[in-house]
XYZ file of C-alpha atoms in Angstrom:
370
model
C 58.305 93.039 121.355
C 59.049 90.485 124.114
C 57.690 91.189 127.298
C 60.008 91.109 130.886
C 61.648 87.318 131.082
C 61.295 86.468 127.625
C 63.574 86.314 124.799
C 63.567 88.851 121.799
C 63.504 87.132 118.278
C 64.922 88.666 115.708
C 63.830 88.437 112.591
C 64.048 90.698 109.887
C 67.561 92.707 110.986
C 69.647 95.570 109.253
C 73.109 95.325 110.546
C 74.991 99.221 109.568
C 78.714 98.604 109.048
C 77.642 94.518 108.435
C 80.423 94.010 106.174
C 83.039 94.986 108.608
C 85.192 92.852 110.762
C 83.027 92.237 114.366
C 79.412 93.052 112.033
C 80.680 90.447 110.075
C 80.633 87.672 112.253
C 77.270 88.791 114.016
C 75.543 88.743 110.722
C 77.220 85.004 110.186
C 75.500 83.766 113.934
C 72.170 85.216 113.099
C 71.632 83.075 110.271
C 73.053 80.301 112.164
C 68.813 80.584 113.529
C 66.281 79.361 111.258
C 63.814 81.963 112.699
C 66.284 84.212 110.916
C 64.531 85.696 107.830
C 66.428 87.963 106.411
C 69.457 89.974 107.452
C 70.270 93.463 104.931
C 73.895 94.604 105.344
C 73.983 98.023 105.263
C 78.129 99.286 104.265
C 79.924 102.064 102.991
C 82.376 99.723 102.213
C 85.293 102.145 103.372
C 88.774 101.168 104.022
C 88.330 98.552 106.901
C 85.189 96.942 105.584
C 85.208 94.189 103.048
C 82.798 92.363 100.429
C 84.664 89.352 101.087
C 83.706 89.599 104.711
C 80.164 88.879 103.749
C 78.198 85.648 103.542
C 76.544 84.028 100.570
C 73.526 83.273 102.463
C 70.546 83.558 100.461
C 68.940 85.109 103.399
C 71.608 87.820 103.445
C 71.547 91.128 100.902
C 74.215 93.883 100.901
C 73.155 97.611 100.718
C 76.149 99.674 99.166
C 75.169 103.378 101.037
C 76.147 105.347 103.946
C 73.941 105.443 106.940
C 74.237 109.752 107.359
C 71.371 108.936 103.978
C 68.206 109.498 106.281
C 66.229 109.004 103.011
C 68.114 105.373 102.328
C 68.066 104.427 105.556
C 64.506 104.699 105.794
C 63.487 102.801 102.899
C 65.253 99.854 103.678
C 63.245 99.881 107.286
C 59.970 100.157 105.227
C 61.426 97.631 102.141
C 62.539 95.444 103.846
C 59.829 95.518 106.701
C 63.000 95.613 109.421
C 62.193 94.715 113.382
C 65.825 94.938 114.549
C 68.484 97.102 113.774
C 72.225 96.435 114.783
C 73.938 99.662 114.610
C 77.719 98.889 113.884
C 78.889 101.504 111.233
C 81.223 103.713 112.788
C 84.784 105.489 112.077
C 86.693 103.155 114.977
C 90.075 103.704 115.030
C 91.729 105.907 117.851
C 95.144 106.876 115.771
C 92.962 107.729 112.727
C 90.777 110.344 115.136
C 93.599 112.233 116.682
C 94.349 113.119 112.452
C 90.813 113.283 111.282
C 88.257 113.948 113.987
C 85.980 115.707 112.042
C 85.008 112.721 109.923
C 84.440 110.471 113.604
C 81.882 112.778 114.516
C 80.292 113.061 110.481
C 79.847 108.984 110.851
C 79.442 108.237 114.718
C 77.140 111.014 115.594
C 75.239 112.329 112.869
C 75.052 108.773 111.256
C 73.729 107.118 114.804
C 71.410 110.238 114.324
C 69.902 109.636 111.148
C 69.604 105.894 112.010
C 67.407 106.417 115.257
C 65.561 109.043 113.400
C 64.621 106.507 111.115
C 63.916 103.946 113.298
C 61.649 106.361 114.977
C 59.781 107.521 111.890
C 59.546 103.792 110.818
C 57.514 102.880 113.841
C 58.215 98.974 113.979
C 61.175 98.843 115.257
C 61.609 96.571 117.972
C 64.704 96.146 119.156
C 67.874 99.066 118.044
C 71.389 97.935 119.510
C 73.840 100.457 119.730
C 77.562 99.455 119.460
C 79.343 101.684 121.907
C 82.927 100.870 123.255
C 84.469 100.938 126.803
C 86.651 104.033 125.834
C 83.802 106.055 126.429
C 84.650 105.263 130.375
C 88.164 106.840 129.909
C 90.634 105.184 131.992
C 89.931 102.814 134.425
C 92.784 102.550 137.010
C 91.305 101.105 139.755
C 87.365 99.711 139.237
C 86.472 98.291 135.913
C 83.991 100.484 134.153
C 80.628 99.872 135.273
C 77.217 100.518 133.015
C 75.354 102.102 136.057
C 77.871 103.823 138.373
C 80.765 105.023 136.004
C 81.148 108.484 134.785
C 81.655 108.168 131.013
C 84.606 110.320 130.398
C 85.930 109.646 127.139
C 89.452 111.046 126.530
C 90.077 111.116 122.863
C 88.232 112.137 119.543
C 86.952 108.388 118.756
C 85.540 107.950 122.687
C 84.186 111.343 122.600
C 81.897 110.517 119.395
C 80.673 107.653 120.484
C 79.814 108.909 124.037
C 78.082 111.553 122.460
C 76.603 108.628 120.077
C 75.069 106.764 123.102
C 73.635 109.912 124.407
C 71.274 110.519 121.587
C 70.311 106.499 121.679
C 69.133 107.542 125.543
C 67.524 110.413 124.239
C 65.624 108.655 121.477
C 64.300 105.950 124.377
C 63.647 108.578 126.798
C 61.347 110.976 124.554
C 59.990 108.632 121.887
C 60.421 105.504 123.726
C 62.644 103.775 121.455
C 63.471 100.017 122.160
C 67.794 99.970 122.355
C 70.220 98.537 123.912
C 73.633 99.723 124.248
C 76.919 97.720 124.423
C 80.396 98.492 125.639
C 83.111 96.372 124.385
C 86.812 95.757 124.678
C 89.454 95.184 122.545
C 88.247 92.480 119.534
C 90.410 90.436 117.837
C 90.529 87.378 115.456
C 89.988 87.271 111.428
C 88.897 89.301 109.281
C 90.203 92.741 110.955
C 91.692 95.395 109.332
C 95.147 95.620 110.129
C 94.894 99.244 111.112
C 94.458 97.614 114.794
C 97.623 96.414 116.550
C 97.070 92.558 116.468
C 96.750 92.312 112.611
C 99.238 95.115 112.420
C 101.838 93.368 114.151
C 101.242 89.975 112.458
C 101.856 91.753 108.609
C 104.505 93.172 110.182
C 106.402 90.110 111.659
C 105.557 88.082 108.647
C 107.740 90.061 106.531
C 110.432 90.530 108.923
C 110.168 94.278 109.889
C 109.896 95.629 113.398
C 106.145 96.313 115.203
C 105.973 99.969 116.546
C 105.183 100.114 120.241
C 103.600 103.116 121.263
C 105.395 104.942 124.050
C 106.441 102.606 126.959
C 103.973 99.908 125.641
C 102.649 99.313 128.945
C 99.092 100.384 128.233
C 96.276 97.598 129.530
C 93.870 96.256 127.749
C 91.675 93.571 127.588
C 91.855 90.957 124.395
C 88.245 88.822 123.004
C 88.563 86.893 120.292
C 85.902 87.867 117.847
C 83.757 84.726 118.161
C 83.002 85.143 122.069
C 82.103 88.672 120.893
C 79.631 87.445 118.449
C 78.192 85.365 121.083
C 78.150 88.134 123.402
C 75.632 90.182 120.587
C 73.491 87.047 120.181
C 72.945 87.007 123.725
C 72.419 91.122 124.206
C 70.117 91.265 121.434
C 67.867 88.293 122.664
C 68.300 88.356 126.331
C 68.755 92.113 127.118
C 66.969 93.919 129.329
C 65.185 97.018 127.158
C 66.788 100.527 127.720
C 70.072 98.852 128.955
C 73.578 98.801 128.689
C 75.909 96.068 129.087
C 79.889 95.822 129.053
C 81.247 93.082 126.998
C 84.780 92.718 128.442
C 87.918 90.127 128.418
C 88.502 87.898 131.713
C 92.410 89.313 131.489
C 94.050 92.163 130.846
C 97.463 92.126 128.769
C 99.852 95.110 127.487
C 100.896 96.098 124.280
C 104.305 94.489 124.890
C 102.906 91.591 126.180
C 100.881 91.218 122.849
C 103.660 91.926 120.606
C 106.366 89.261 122.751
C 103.641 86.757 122.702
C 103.263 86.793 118.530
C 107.213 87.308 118.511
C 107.018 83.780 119.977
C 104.403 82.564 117.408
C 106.621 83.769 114.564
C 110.292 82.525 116.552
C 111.570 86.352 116.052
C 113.567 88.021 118.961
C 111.395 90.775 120.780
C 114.586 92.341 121.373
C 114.838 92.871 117.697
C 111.886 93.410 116.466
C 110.113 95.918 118.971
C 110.815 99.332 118.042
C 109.426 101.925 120.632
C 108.113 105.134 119.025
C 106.681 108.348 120.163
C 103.142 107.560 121.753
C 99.592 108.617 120.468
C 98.698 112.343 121.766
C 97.010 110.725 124.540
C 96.887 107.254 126.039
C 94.873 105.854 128.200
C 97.149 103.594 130.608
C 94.156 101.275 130.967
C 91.003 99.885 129.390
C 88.931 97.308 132.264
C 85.191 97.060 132.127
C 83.209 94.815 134.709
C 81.024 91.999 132.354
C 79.397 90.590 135.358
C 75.946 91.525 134.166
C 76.604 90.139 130.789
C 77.378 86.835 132.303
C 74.276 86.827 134.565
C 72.596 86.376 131.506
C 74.505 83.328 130.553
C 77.227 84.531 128.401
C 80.707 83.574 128.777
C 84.483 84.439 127.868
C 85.517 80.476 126.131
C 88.089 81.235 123.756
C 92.051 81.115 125.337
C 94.091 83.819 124.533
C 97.096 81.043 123.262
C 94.239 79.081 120.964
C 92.745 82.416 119.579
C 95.759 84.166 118.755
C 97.309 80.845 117.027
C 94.186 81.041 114.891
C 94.251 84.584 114.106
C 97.909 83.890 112.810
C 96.763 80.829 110.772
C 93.894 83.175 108.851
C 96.653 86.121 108.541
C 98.600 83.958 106.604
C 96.034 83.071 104.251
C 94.578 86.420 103.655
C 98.299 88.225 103.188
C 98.933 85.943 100.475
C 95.429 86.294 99.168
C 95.718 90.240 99.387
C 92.668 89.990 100.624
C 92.175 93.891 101.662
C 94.303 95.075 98.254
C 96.850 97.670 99.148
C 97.517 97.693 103.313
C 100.335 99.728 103.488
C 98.791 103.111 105.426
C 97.457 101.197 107.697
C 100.788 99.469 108.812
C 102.536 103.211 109.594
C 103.199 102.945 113.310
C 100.544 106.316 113.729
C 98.094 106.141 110.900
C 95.959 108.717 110.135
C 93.929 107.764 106.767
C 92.678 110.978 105.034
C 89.121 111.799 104.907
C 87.027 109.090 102.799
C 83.793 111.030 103.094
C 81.899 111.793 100.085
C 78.204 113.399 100.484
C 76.021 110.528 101.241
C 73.986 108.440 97.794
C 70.865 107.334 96.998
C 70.905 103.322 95.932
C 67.895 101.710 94.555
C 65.848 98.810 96.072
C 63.827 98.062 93.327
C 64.060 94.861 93.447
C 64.085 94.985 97.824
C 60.183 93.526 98.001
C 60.541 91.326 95.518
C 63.668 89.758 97.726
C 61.935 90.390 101.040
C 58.595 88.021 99.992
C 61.071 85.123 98.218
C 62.898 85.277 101.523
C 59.565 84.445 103.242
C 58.380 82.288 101.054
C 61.585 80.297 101.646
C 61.629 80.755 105.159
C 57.666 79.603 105.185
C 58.493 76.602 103.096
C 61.255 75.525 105.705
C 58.976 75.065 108.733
């Protein structure tokens, strides 16, 4: 492990939840780095996530399991000789957990469970970041959440798992002395997301003329990162980051729902006036979503990507993968509250047999390129 003031190096990493939409793009800047081994994807490969999210990097290999398999879990750690685990697999969306809360709790607790109990029992672990979100502050009307003075006081089904999530990663530091680090991120946004979330949403929406639900008044803050600053903001977490700490990854600006929605009315020339509809709002909203990044930036990360030059992108890749049907059939997700029924099925065994064989070509090849 690297010692205080040096950088962590990554090398042998299991992303959970790697072929989903942020994971996704991680996974892509890790093997941007030579030193770089091997990276094993780890997906359920349930609703949002998507094989065509993945890349064909020979130093990348895809897992098809869940991570509540202790058993599976645990063999790729010893297969695969894994020093870093990215922990993204998670139920994410907050409509979905007002409907199905249950299954939040089945994938964010007992499934960030299993995978520090693994790590644990594997014993080379040296680095476990744990993907939290900044609803676990609740609303933030005044301050932005901060990692070492808020109270975390998550306010819906999705928040409350993952609080509960980050509790056991503290837990697993404190009494076995577990290597993590915990991040708390904002609202994400770019290509490759399902469009269960309102940006995507909105754009499948305008494209084919129909009108974008607003929830309630629509003047709910959040904060808006393009998915590549995000990346960045892992890359520098997971090799900068201070062990046993948390850090908020959070937009410069805040924006509303309305806001959003005018702004890609613009993008598409379609009247707001027309094509909002205002419907009844989500059994509870927060009115606002603000988390302080300062400490993230004091290790040298920063915000680059323009809200105007992100969102034009976004659009650009929409179009593409809408012709492309690139997720198949999208419709439940585009219902102005969507709340997907359980996709749970007891957890599978897959086989690695062929995981060691993969691991030594991969350092064979990695040997052969210094």
């Amino acid at each position: 492990m690297a010692r205080e003031g040096e950088r962590y190096v990554p090398r042998r990493v299991l992303v959970t939840g790697g072929a989903g939409f942020i994971a996704s793009h991680v996974v892509d800047r890790l093997l941007e780095r030579r030193e770089t081994r091997e990276v094993t994807i780890l997906d359920a490969f349930e609703r949002s996530a998507c094989a065509r999210n993945v890349t064909d990097d020979a130093r990348c290999s895809v897992v098809a399991g869940d991570v509540r398999d202790g058993a599976l879990v645990r063999e790729i750690l010893r297969v695969k000789a894994i020093d870093t685990v990215l922990h993204f697999a998670a139920e994410t969306h907050v409509d979905a957990s007002f409907g199905n809360s249950l299954a939040f709790t089945e994938t964010n607790v007992i499934g960030t469970h299993v995978a520090l109990e693994a790590a644990r029992r594997c014993g080379t672990i040296e680095r476990f970041v744990h993907v939290s979100t900044d609803e676990v502050y609740g609303e933030t009307l005044v301050d932005g959440g901060s990692e070492g003075t808020s109270v975390l006081a998550p306010t819906n089904p999705y928040s409350a798992s993952k609080a509960a999530a980050e509790m056991l990663v503290v837990a697993y530091g404190t009494s076995y002395n577990l290597p993590y680090v915990i991040t708390r991120g904002n609202n994400v946004y770019g290509p490759r997301q399902y469009p269960e979330k309102v940006i995507p949403k909105f754009i499948h929406l305008l494209r084919r003329g129909a009108r974008v639900p607003i929830h309630g008044d629509g003047l709910a803050l959040r904060g808006y990162m393009h998915v590549r600053d995000a990346a960045a903001a892992f890359d520098v977490v997971l090799r900068a980051g201070e062990n046993k700490s948390i850090y908020n990854i959070g937009a410069r600006e805040e924006r509303t729902v309305v806001s959003v929605a005018r702004d890609l009315c613009a993008i598409f020339n379609r009247n707001p006036e027309e094509f909002l509809e205002y419907v009844e709002d989500r059994a509870f909203n927060d009115r606002r979503y603000f988390v302080d990044s300062s400490k993230l930036e004091e290790l040298g990360w920063r915000q680059e990507i323009e809200w105007d030059v992100g969102l034009r992108e976004t659009v650009d890749w929409y179009h593409r993968a809408i012709d492309e049907r690139y997720w198949g059939d999208v419709e439940p997700a585009l219902q102005a509250h969507p709340t997907h029924p359980p996709t749970h099925s007891p957890p599978t065994r897959r086989s690695l047999d062929a995981a060691a064989a993969a691991a030594a070509d991969a350092d064979a090849a990695a040997d052969a390129a210094v």
